[in-house]
Amino acid sequence: MSEHERPDRQPGDSPPAGEVVAELDELCVWFPTPAGVVRAVDGVSLRVRRGETLGLVGESGSGKSTTGLALLRLVDPTSGTVRVAGQEVTGWSRRRLRALRRRVAMVFQDPQASLDPRLTVGSSIAEPLIVHRLTGGTAARRRRVEELLDMVGLRRDLADRHPHELSGGQRQRVGIARALAGEPDLIVLDEPIASLDLSVQAQIMNLLRGLQRDLRLTYVFIAHDLAAVEHMSDRMAVMYLGRIVESGTPAQVWRQPAHPYTAALLSAIPVADPQVERQRRRIILSGDIPSPVDPPTGCRFRTRCPQARPECAATDPVLAEVAAGHRAACLFAGDAVRAMRAS
Amino acid sequence: MSDAAVLAVTDLTVTIGTRRGPARAVAGVDWSVRAGETLALVGESGSGKSMSVLAATGLAPRAARVTGQVRLLGTDFTASSPDRRRRMRGRHVGFVFQDPMTSLNPVLTVGRQVAEAGEEHLGLTRRAARARAVELLDLVGIPSAAQRVDAYPHQFSGGMRQRVVIAMALACEPDLLIADEPTTALDVTTQAQIVELVADLQRRLGTAVVWITHDLGVVAGIADTVAVMYAGRILEQGPVDAVFGQPAHPYTTALLAARPDPAAGGGDLVTIAGAPPSPLALPAGCAFWPRCPVRGDARCEHELPPLRPVSTRHHVRTFYPQHADGRAGHE
């Protein structure tokens, strides 16, 4: 299981690093639908080490959320393996998975939808404590709920309120408190800031980073917002149509994107500076993401790639190293991006 | 036509009756947009940016009380009869909203829906309107428009649906296009396509555009002038270069600093504490005072600062305008 055996699969390594908390190996998650088999995740390998944030970025249909769900075994892998805290959990029964759900917690995009509207904030936060039998009596549970409210920056008296009495940012803090309740090894954050106002997004990102520093938490941060992923992550992976197409440190991906899709994505992000915007030459991709029922042969991005060449239809490129810890799945990695930016 | 405003609102106020009392959604807003120009209305949810535009175009909800003056193409729109307002809106104003499915009828072909406006407001025959629909679908970048004209909305992707809505909005060659968060639900690469499309159409057709968004990056790319709204009022307004280059209101400065900037390194982000006030219980003085990092003095708490010029065409509503270097200063 050393790096040498599979040099082209892991999204970056940043030694010396902590132990591996979670690992996906050649994960495929396919869903049968009337229109055909949707290959939501189609061969994803990644590793998350203790204390780090792995960012997953991609557009809708890229498979980033399904990858996150697979880490909690909330979806069944079609093939490949899921390992959490050293144990392979791929084939675990529902009963055994209950223990896994304590080890891996999740924060969802819309706290309005993920919190039970009939439960008070305190009861919502206490729920995982009860389910996983983590605290003794009512008094101990109450103290733990108050401690969790303090940790996420909510006033203790909010414990008696209902979700509709809270602002969006406060509700997301409740979602984070629930995730922290079981002291998980890994927290999967799926678009945790996407439905919040700008000023509140910054509050939540600062909170998550502060908690990580204090508690040595491990995150998988999933978002479509590249700048947020860059800001939050130690390592990041860019996904397209069920695959990781590029991975590395945020600095590598942001400053020297090696995959044409990453370069196009970066080029599409508007910058809050009118002078920069006026001089920018965008790489505008044509068309839409192809159907995951029938992905293109060879490179999946070739149908929209401004630099696609005949070879791209024949070969499905592997995620290969372009620099230390920086990988891209493109036959012409680097060169293609330079050509795109020059044209 | 180029100098006169296509749409101008003066002292626009919208109060909505709710079970818990009147909610003041918009309070005394002035703005205007000229032909070929884009005005961006920016703000967080509940700032009144969408409501001010709905009220200006006569689309405010029934429970809303709207006061102030609106001039559309020189006509006093507020004083016009509901029927005349409907006809003026249909003929001169196009709308694009965040979710294309709220504008599209799922059981009609896209061609029928694009053609409808031409029949209704331009008096085109059914056949001419259909030919025009193909032309418009082609114009907004729908591939093989002549075939796709008979397709239904569900057969299109999100980005393609939004193109169809833009084609509908342009059907009568409107003088004014209202774009309310038109790219918010779209992926960033699709957003870039739609922004490019609207900018290109605007250059060719000379349309005035009011673009409502919370995304400061989009504003920087499309706007000529910008108005930053908070709790129903404009806090800062002016040419986009002035507002982004020398933001004078502490709220604008904080908003611009709240986004992660990969060039700036990974420190903690600048945040604005708390949340915007409820429109049912607005503070007496400056509505931003409880969250303001500057928090001048007691006057801010009790007295509403007027919207005053800091330079030509650049106005700000604060007793403590920020200097270009970001420091707070006295008026």
XYZ file of C-alpha atoms in Angstrom:
674
model
C 0.000 0.000 0.000
C 3.026 2.295 -0.394
C 3.044 5.316 -2.651
C 5.376 3.461 -5.024
C 2.934 0.737 -5.810
C 0.302 3.170 -7.090
C 2.137 6.317 -8.015
C -0.559 7.571 -10.319
C -3.605 7.267 -8.108
C -3.293 9.292 -4.946
C -4.232 12.956 -5.032
C -1.010 14.441 -3.761
C 1.076 13.539 -0.755
C 2.362 16.008 1.748
C 4.823 14.140 3.935
C 5.333 14.122 6.806
C 1.617 13.623 7.312
C -0.678 12.052 9.880
C -2.200 8.620 9.660
C -4.708 7.907 6.909
C -8.210 8.445 8.292
C -10.185 7.539 5.199
C -9.316 6.094 1.843
C -11.153 5.362 -1.376
C -9.640 2.969 -3.869
C -10.949 2.853 -7.449
C -14.412 3.668 -6.164
C -17.305 3.365 -8.598
C -20.860 4.338 -7.676
C -23.313 3.648 -10.462
C -27.056 4.226 -10.267
C -29.484 2.336 -12.489
C -32.099 4.694 -13.997
C -34.711 4.239 -16.749
C -32.389 6.192 -19.061
C -29.457 3.860 -18.373
C -26.754 3.440 -15.761
C -25.581 6.777 -14.348
C -21.873 6.531 -13.585
C -21.899 9.158 -10.812
C -18.462 8.155 -9.531
C -16.354 6.189 -11.940
C -12.948 5.261 -10.552
C -11.977 7.653 -7.762
C -9.053 7.038 -5.411
C -8.152 9.386 -2.603
C -6.699 9.503 0.886
C -7.450 11.812 3.790
C -4.928 12.146 6.598
C -5.598 13.185 10.186
C -5.740 16.924 10.728
C -5.924 17.912 7.091
C -8.606 19.235 4.769
C -9.021 17.577 1.415
C -11.035 19.802 -0.918
C -13.224 18.349 -3.662
C -14.299 20.839 -6.293
C -16.400 20.353 -9.384
C -19.555 21.447 -11.147
C -22.937 19.772 -10.892
C -22.752 16.191 -12.093
C -19.050 15.872 -11.338
C -19.650 13.217 -8.650
C -18.184 15.217 -5.771
C -21.225 14.849 -3.479
C -21.629 11.130 -4.236
C -17.949 10.689 -3.358
C -18.672 12.381 -0.012
C -21.699 10.161 0.612
C -19.578 7.076 -0.116
C -17.249 8.003 2.768
C -20.234 7.592 5.117
C -21.432 4.568 3.164
C -24.680 6.451 2.559
C -24.449 5.056 -0.971
C -23.411 1.545 -1.912
C -20.219 1.275 -3.945
C -20.650 -0.596 -7.227
C -16.971 -1.533 -7.085
C -13.820 -0.409 -5.354
C -13.236 -0.044 -1.631
C -13.927 2.407 1.175
C -11.641 2.300 4.212
C -12.225 4.340 7.363
C -9.840 4.387 10.325
C -7.999 1.361 8.969
C -11.084 -0.811 8.475
C -12.569 -1.730 5.161
C -16.241 -0.793 5.453
C -17.251 -1.516 1.857
C -19.412 -4.550 2.639
C -20.621 -3.635 6.104
C -24.210 -4.359 7.094
C -26.625 -1.608 8.094
C -26.154 -2.598 11.716
C -22.367 -2.302 11.638
C -22.637 0.945 9.691
C -24.229 2.617 12.707
C -20.793 2.573 14.335
C -19.273 4.075 11.185
C -21.718 6.969 11.270
C -20.189 8.009 14.567
C -16.678 7.942 13.098
C -17.661 9.963 10.037
C -20.065 12.907 10.308
C -21.565 15.084 7.635
C -22.598 18.725 7.323
C -25.063 19.439 4.533
C -25.643 22.459 2.303
C -29.066 23.433 3.499
C -29.339 23.385 7.291
C -33.038 24.193 6.895
C -33.553 20.841 5.204
C -31.185 18.785 7.353
C -32.582 19.840 10.749
C -35.876 18.444 12.026
C -38.189 21.497 12.213
C -40.079 20.016 15.190
C -37.002 19.512 17.367
C -35.415 22.256 19.422
C -31.817 23.106 18.665
C -30.774 21.389 21.892
C -32.622 18.173 21.000
C -31.115 18.151 17.509
C -27.615 18.419 18.933
C -28.375 15.824 21.638
C -29.695 13.311 19.095
C -26.322 11.876 18.032
C -25.320 11.684 21.728
C -28.370 9.506 22.414
C -28.111 7.390 19.261
C -24.464 6.578 19.910
C -24.958 6.325 23.729
C -22.223 8.875 24.395
C -23.335 10.592 27.593
C -24.863 9.205 30.737
C -27.800 11.112 32.188
C -29.895 14.061 31.120
C -27.744 16.512 33.082
C -24.515 15.308 31.479
C -26.137 15.488 28.060
C -27.325 19.037 28.737
C -23.786 20.043 29.704
C -22.366 18.503 26.542
C -24.959 20.320 24.385
C -24.002 23.616 26.037
C -20.327 22.870 25.431
C -21.065 22.172 21.760
C -23.078 25.408 21.450
C -20.115 27.306 22.910
C -17.758 25.642 20.445
C -19.759 26.765 17.419
C -20.341 30.270 18.786
C -24.048 30.029 19.604
C -25.614 31.398 22.774
C -26.682 28.663 25.195
C -30.273 29.940 25.388
C -30.712 29.077 21.686
C -30.937 25.425 22.798
C -34.655 25.932 23.426
C -35.389 27.506 20.021
C -36.597 25.820 16.861
C -34.729 25.979 13.526
C -37.191 28.464 11.978
C -36.323 30.999 14.690
C -32.668 30.986 13.608
C -30.834 32.719 10.767
C -29.224 30.639 8.012
C -25.785 31.084 9.532
C -27.011 30.045 13.000
C -28.687 26.954 11.544
C -25.453 25.951 9.841
C -23.678 26.324 13.205
C -26.218 23.890 14.657
C -25.419 21.479 11.806
C -21.731 21.759 12.685
C -22.426 21.207 16.409
C -24.346 18.014 15.548
C -21.431 16.817 13.443
C -18.995 17.484 16.290
C -21.150 15.716 18.902
C -19.767 12.204 18.329
C -16.125 13.387 18.130
C -15.785 11.910 14.650
C -12.537 10.994 12.918
C -13.706 12.683 9.745
C -16.263 15.367 8.887
C -17.564 15.529 5.336
C -18.680 19.099 4.582
C -20.922 19.084 1.509
C -21.350 22.653 0.185
C -21.535 23.995 3.758
C -21.509 27.661 2.688
C -23.337 27.560 -0.655
C -26.725 28.729 0.599
C -25.392 31.444 2.921
C -24.937 35.162 2.358
C -21.436 36.384 1.608
C -20.725 37.905 5.025
C -21.977 34.728 6.737
C -19.914 32.456 4.444
C -16.749 34.063 5.811
C -17.956 33.519 9.419
C -18.581 29.808 8.794
C -15.252 29.280 7.005
C -13.400 30.943 9.893
C -15.347 28.828 12.414
C -14.516 25.581 10.578
C -10.836 26.457 10.396
C -10.738 27.478 14.072
C -12.385 24.206 15.147
C -9.932 22.254 13.020
C -6.963 23.985 14.674
C -8.331 23.485 18.197
C -9.626 19.919 17.853
C -7.319 18.602 15.106
C -10.301 17.731 12.950
C -10.090 16.092 9.558
C -12.285 17.476 6.792
C -13.383 16.619 3.306
C -14.612 19.993 2.023
C -16.879 19.656 -1.010
C -17.855 22.780 -2.973
C -18.352 24.189 -6.433
C -16.688 27.409 -5.261
C -13.024 27.084 -6.254
C -11.859 30.086 -4.229
C -13.482 28.698 -1.069
C -11.920 25.265 -1.656
C -8.541 26.878 -2.270
C -8.889 28.800 0.980
C -9.993 25.844 3.111
C -7.874 22.960 1.808
C -4.421 21.505 2.387
C -4.809 19.405 -0.728
C -7.517 19.551 -3.352
C -8.931 17.474 -6.169
C -10.854 18.745 -9.184
C -13.604 16.426 -10.394
C -15.259 16.142 -13.789
C -17.862 13.582 -14.827
C -17.167 11.063 -12.069
C -13.378 11.299 -12.101
C -10.604 13.262 -10.434
C -8.934 15.148 -13.289
C -6.378 17.087 -11.238
C -5.067 17.068 -7.689
C -2.402 18.825 -5.691
C -1.905 21.609 -3.199
C -4.215 24.611 -3.633
C -1.201 26.680 -4.698
C -0.281 24.154 -7.411
C -3.803 23.868 -8.743
C -4.509 27.595 -8.583
C -1.183 28.891 -9.920
C -0.148 26.127 -12.322
C -3.260 24.238 -13.383
C -2.151 21.284 -15.494
C -5.538 20.057 -16.745
C -7.412 22.099 -19.388
C -10.656 21.736 -17.414
C -9.093 23.266 -14.283
C -7.704 26.112 -16.387
C -11.152 26.766 -17.890
C -12.795 26.628 -14.460
C -10.294 29.126 -13.052
C -10.743 31.352 -16.044
C -14.537 31.374 -15.619
C -14.457 32.634 -12.009
C -15.233 36.340 -11.957
C -12.909 38.525 -9.889
C -14.284 41.461 -7.890
C -12.060 43.972 -9.675
C -13.524 45.813 -12.688
C -10.083 46.599 -14.147
C -8.974 42.975 -14.011
C -12.287 41.837 -15.488
C -12.036 44.252 -18.427
C -8.617 42.942 -19.444
C -9.398 39.287 -18.914
C -9.508 36.856 -21.772
C -11.759 34.024 -20.705
C -11.545 30.454 -21.863
C -15.255 29.945 -22.559
C -16.109 26.253 -22.783
C -18.709 25.324 -25.326
C -21.689 23.137 -24.541
C -22.610 21.336 -21.352
C -21.189 18.515 -19.284
C -21.972 15.243 -21.173
C -24.401 12.698 -19.775
C -22.917 10.419 -17.098
C -24.975 7.615 -18.674
C -22.837 7.680 -21.762
C -19.523 9.416 -21.027
C -17.243 10.138 -23.999
C -14.683 7.498 -24.953
C -11.081 8.231 -24.096
C -10.729 11.464 -22.146
C -14.081 12.513 -20.711
C -13.330 16.185 -21.138
C -12.327 15.961 -24.796
C -15.786 16.920 -26.149
C -15.459 20.351 -24.524
C -11.680 20.702 -24.471
C -10.347 23.549 -26.626
C -7.095 21.571 -27.013
C -8.514 18.118 -27.784
C -6.463 16.093 -30.295
C -7.280 12.829 -32.082
C -5.321 10.785 -29.498
C -7.695 12.000 -26.766
C -10.574 9.919 -28.158
C -8.534 6.725 -28.014
C -6.839 6.905 -24.623
C -8.434 7.353 -21.197
C -5.667 9.303 -19.447
C -4.545 8.225 -15.951
C -3.950 10.677 -13.118
C -0.204 11.080 -13.565
C 2.298 13.161 -11.655
C 3.273 16.475 -13.292
C 5.246 17.763 -10.274
C 5.824 16.507 -6.732
C 2.376 15.924 -5.261
C 0.646 17.441 -8.306
C -1.260 15.144 -10.677
C -3.355 15.583 -13.768
C -5.312 13.204 -16.006
C -4.442 14.678 -19.386
C -2.252 13.269 -22.170
C -0.957 16.769 -22.819
C -0.969 18.103 -19.245
C 0.713 21.451 -18.941
C 1.273 21.924 -22.690
C -2.463 22.055 -23.368
C -2.982 24.697 -20.681
C -0.095 26.806 -21.998
C -1.580 26.596 -25.507
C -5.064 27.538 -24.241
C -3.785 30.560 -22.380
C -1.680 31.744 -25.328
C -4.488 31.505 -27.872
C -32.428 58.432 -26.350
C -28.864 57.699 -25.273
C -28.765 60.385 -22.600
C -32.219 59.947 -21.132
C -32.887 57.224 -18.613
C -34.736 54.149 -19.864
C -35.906 53.471 -16.321
C -35.596 55.903 -13.416
C -36.948 55.459 -9.915
C -37.183 58.277 -7.384
C -37.832 57.856 -3.668
C -39.168 54.343 -4.196
C -40.544 52.808 -1.003
C -42.159 49.391 -0.605
C -43.958 48.364 2.564
C -45.397 44.876 2.838
C -48.226 44.082 5.207
C -47.488 40.928 7.206
C -49.244 39.202 10.086
C -46.596 40.631 12.388
C -46.988 44.183 11.103
C -45.680 46.253 8.207
C -42.287 45.229 6.839
C -40.381 48.000 5.084
C -38.634 46.165 2.254
C -37.417 49.215 0.320
C -36.981 52.714 1.748
C -36.475 55.768 -0.438
C -34.372 54.357 -3.251
C -33.222 56.401 -6.273
C -31.530 54.913 -9.323
C -31.677 55.046 -13.090
C -30.305 53.178 -16.071
C -29.652 54.450 -19.599
C -29.666 52.739 -22.985
C -26.716 50.389 -23.471
C -25.795 50.692 -19.807
C -25.799 48.083 -17.033
C -26.801 48.961 -13.503
C -25.967 46.312 -10.923
C -27.991 46.117 -7.716
C -25.933 44.276 -5.115
C -26.855 43.088 -1.667
C -27.400 40.110 0.571
C -30.757 38.377 0.954
C -33.426 40.713 2.293
C -31.588 43.837 1.176
C -34.511 44.882 -1.050
C -32.626 44.601 -4.343
C -35.181 42.340 -6.040
C -38.210 43.990 -4.439
C -37.150 47.445 -5.637
C -37.058 46.198 -9.225
C -40.324 44.267 -8.990
C -42.006 47.364 -7.537
C -40.481 49.610 -10.212
C -41.902 47.423 -12.976
C -45.311 47.031 -11.344
C -44.790 43.416 -10.289
C -44.731 43.870 -6.512
C -46.907 41.407 -4.603
C -50.484 42.412 -3.839
C -49.757 42.939 -0.145
C -47.130 45.570 -0.971
C -47.728 49.311 -0.781
C -45.488 51.100 -3.266
C -44.812 54.848 -3.199
C -42.416 57.048 -5.135
C -42.041 57.774 -8.811
C -41.056 55.481 -11.684
C -40.423 56.753 -15.221
C -40.161 54.176 -17.999
C -39.010 55.648 -21.327
C -40.037 59.087 -20.153
C -43.582 58.017 -19.222
C -44.842 58.307 -15.668
C -45.229 54.571 -15.118
C -46.633 54.812 -11.581
C -49.480 57.057 -12.759
C -50.415 54.773 -15.678
C -53.401 52.433 -15.560
C -52.714 48.763 -14.741
C -53.595 47.801 -18.305
C -51.264 50.348 -19.852
C -48.527 49.273 -17.451
C -48.978 45.653 -18.511
C -48.724 46.575 -22.178
C -45.657 48.783 -21.637
C -43.979 46.052 -19.638
C -44.720 43.418 -22.267
C -43.503 45.581 -25.108
C -40.452 47.279 -23.564
C -39.174 45.162 -20.667
C -37.713 41.649 -20.712
C -37.248 39.578 -17.569
C -34.789 36.812 -16.716
C -35.105 35.233 -13.269
C -32.851 32.911 -11.270
C -34.712 29.678 -11.945
C -35.571 29.307 -15.630
C -38.321 26.809 -14.783
C -40.324 29.529 -13.023
C -40.487 31.383 -16.353
C -41.057 28.372 -18.602
C -44.268 26.413 -19.026
C -43.299 22.724 -18.892
C -46.120 21.606 -21.214
C -45.442 24.036 -24.070
C -42.606 23.756 -26.582
C -39.864 26.343 -26.167
C -40.655 27.687 -29.637
C -44.280 28.363 -28.688
C -43.161 30.226 -25.571
C -40.597 32.352 -27.386
C -43.109 33.079 -30.168
C -45.918 34.082 -27.812
C -44.532 37.507 -26.915
C -44.096 38.386 -30.596
C -47.723 37.518 -31.317
C -49.055 39.304 -28.264
C -47.048 42.506 -28.331
C -45.777 42.882 -31.905
C -48.875 41.523 -33.693
C -46.892 38.903 -35.613
C -48.759 36.055 -37.319
C -48.284 32.621 -35.840
C -46.016 31.661 -38.693
C -43.905 34.808 -38.567
C -43.633 34.465 -34.794
C -42.347 30.896 -35.164
C -39.710 31.983 -37.680
C -38.745 34.747 -35.275
C -38.495 32.200 -32.426
C -35.997 30.127 -34.432
C -34.009 33.285 -35.127
C -33.986 34.224 -31.426
C -33.028 30.716 -30.247
C -30.172 30.845 -32.725
C -29.199 34.309 -31.462
C -28.881 33.078 -27.853
C -26.688 30.171 -28.920
C -29.041 27.166 -28.949
C -27.446 24.685 -31.363
C -29.654 23.520 -34.273
C -32.369 25.977 -33.280
C -34.608 25.007 -36.209
C -34.966 21.499 -34.756
C -34.915 22.353 -31.037
C -37.720 24.883 -31.452
C -40.206 22.012 -31.021
C -38.527 20.580 -27.913
C -39.897 20.942 -24.365
C -38.078 22.647 -21.473
C -37.240 19.356 -19.729
C -35.195 18.342 -22.756
C -32.764 21.214 -22.092
C -29.965 21.592 -19.517
C -30.102 24.396 -16.925
C -27.835 26.651 -18.956
C -29.782 26.017 -22.178
C -33.090 26.729 -20.384
C -31.718 30.051 -19.224
C -30.798 30.798 -22.858
C -34.414 30.053 -23.835
C -35.639 32.483 -21.153
C -33.245 35.120 -22.507
C -34.650 34.508 -26.002
C -38.179 35.039 -24.590
C -37.044 38.212 -22.839
C -35.567 39.551 -26.078
C -38.544 38.606 -28.254
C -39.929 42.159 -28.396
C -36.507 43.791 -28.646
C -36.996 45.362 -25.240
C -35.433 48.672 -24.251
C -34.802 47.254 -20.813
C -33.701 43.840 -19.585
C -34.225 42.944 -15.928
C -31.889 40.119 -14.901
C -32.597 38.912 -11.349
C -29.773 36.572 -10.249
C -29.839 34.955 -13.715
C -26.663 32.944 -13.194
C -26.924 32.059 -9.492
C -28.286 28.570 -10.106
C -25.784 27.833 -12.875
C -22.306 26.334 -12.779
C -19.429 28.750 -13.091
C -18.477 27.732 -16.643
C -22.136 28.102 -17.703
C -22.333 31.423 -15.855
C -19.407 32.666 -17.937
C -21.309 31.690 -21.110
C -24.508 33.506 -20.030
C -22.687 36.664 -18.883
C -20.850 36.759 -22.215
C -24.124 36.245 -24.094
C -25.967 39.092 -22.341
C -23.010 41.465 -22.743
C -22.805 40.639 -26.446
C -26.547 41.095 -27.010
C -26.447 44.370 -25.113
C -23.634 45.678 -27.332
C -25.560 44.729 -30.456
C -29.039 45.825 -29.385
C -28.249 48.761 -27.070
C -30.479 47.359 -24.320
C -30.397 48.898 -20.852
C -29.798 46.175 -18.245
C -30.602 46.062 -14.531
C -28.690 43.082 -13.130
C -29.521 41.977 -9.591
C -26.877 39.817 -7.915
C -25.052 39.047 -4.705
C -21.891 38.107 -6.613
C -19.385 40.965 -6.581
C -17.243 39.213 -9.185
C -20.113 39.193 -11.683
C -20.759 42.883 -10.928
C -17.128 43.772 -11.640
C -17.407 42.116 -15.040
C -20.745 43.500 -16.260
C -21.684 46.747 -14.516
C -21.244 50.362 -15.525
C -22.810 51.617 -12.330
C -23.528 49.807 -9.080
C -25.804 50.368 -6.090
C -25.023 48.477 -2.868
C -28.207 47.840 -0.884
C -28.679 46.933 2.770
C -31.922 46.662 4.745
C -33.906 48.383 1.998
C -31.627 51.356 1.436
C -28.756 52.184 -0.884
C -25.577 52.500 1.176
C -23.244 53.232 -1.705
C -23.788 54.029 -5.368
C -21.650 55.098 -8.280
C -19.535 54.056 -11.265
C -18.246 50.496 -10.787
C -14.575 51.576 -10.815
C -15.169 54.119 -8.044
C -17.229 51.820 -5.815
C -14.837 48.854 -6.170
C -11.636 50.926 -6.373
C -12.385 53.397 -3.564
C -15.211 51.849 -1.526
C -16.325 54.507 0.948
C -18.902 52.640 3.053
C -17.656 50.242 5.761
C -20.212 47.681 4.503
C -18.886 47.765 0.921
C -15.313 47.520 2.194
C -16.197 44.536 4.386
C -18.121 42.759 1.605
C -15.196 43.131 -0.790
C -12.855 41.707 1.873
C -15.105 38.787 2.870
C -14.321 36.638 -0.196
C -11.292 34.369 0.008
C -8.547 35.754 -2.194
C -6.054 33.104 -3.313
C -3.468 35.838 -3.909
C -3.732 37.027 -0.293
C -2.728 33.830 1.482
C -4.703 31.655 3.854
C -5.317 33.796 6.948
C -8.708 34.210 8.565
C -11.272 36.016 6.438
C -12.660 39.424 7.283
C -16.173 38.856 8.606
C -19.137 41.040 9.394
C -20.499 39.975 12.766
C -24.182 39.124 13.166
C -26.886 39.164 10.528
C -28.935 41.845 8.733
C -31.868 43.315 10.733
C -35.441 42.142 10.284
C -37.499 44.421 8.013
C -40.113 44.343 10.809
C -37.749 45.926 13.328
C -35.337 48.278 11.622
C -32.986 50.387 13.747
C -33.722 54.114 13.970
C -30.357 55.300 12.711
C -27.996 53.590 10.292
C -29.293 50.041 9.729
C -25.737 48.722 9.474
C -24.666 50.283 12.792
C -25.099 47.118 14.949
C -22.681 45.210 12.652
C -20.426 48.078 11.619
C -16.693 47.635 12.242
C -16.272 51.452 12.366
C -19.230 52.328 14.645
C -18.576 56.044 14.741
C -20.681 57.438 17.554
C -24.147 57.745 19.073
C -25.287 59.679 16.015
C -24.912 56.527 13.871
C -27.254 54.723 16.233
C -29.983 57.350 16.288
C -29.746 59.371 13.088
C -30.048 58.135 9.512
C -26.980 59.246 7.560
C -27.917 60.944 4.253
C -26.657 59.655 0.891
C -23.942 62.194 0.088
C -21.378 62.548 -2.702
C -17.740 61.564 -2.076
C -16.850 62.413 -5.655
C -18.729 63.069 -8.901
C -21.497 60.473 -9.253
C -20.165 58.431 -6.287
C -22.489 58.619 -3.272
C -22.318 57.039 0.142
C -24.653 56.843 3.131
C -22.387 57.067 6.178
C -21.144 59.662 8.651
C -17.719 58.027 8.403
C -16.682 57.532 4.788
C -13.629 55.264 4.415
C -10.479 56.560 2.758
C -9.104 54.770 -0.265
C -6.551 53.010 1.967
C -9.380 51.467 3.981
C -8.987 53.629 7.112
C -12.039 55.261 8.594
C -12.070 59.009 8.470
C -14.256 61.885 9.545
C -16.690 63.384 7.099
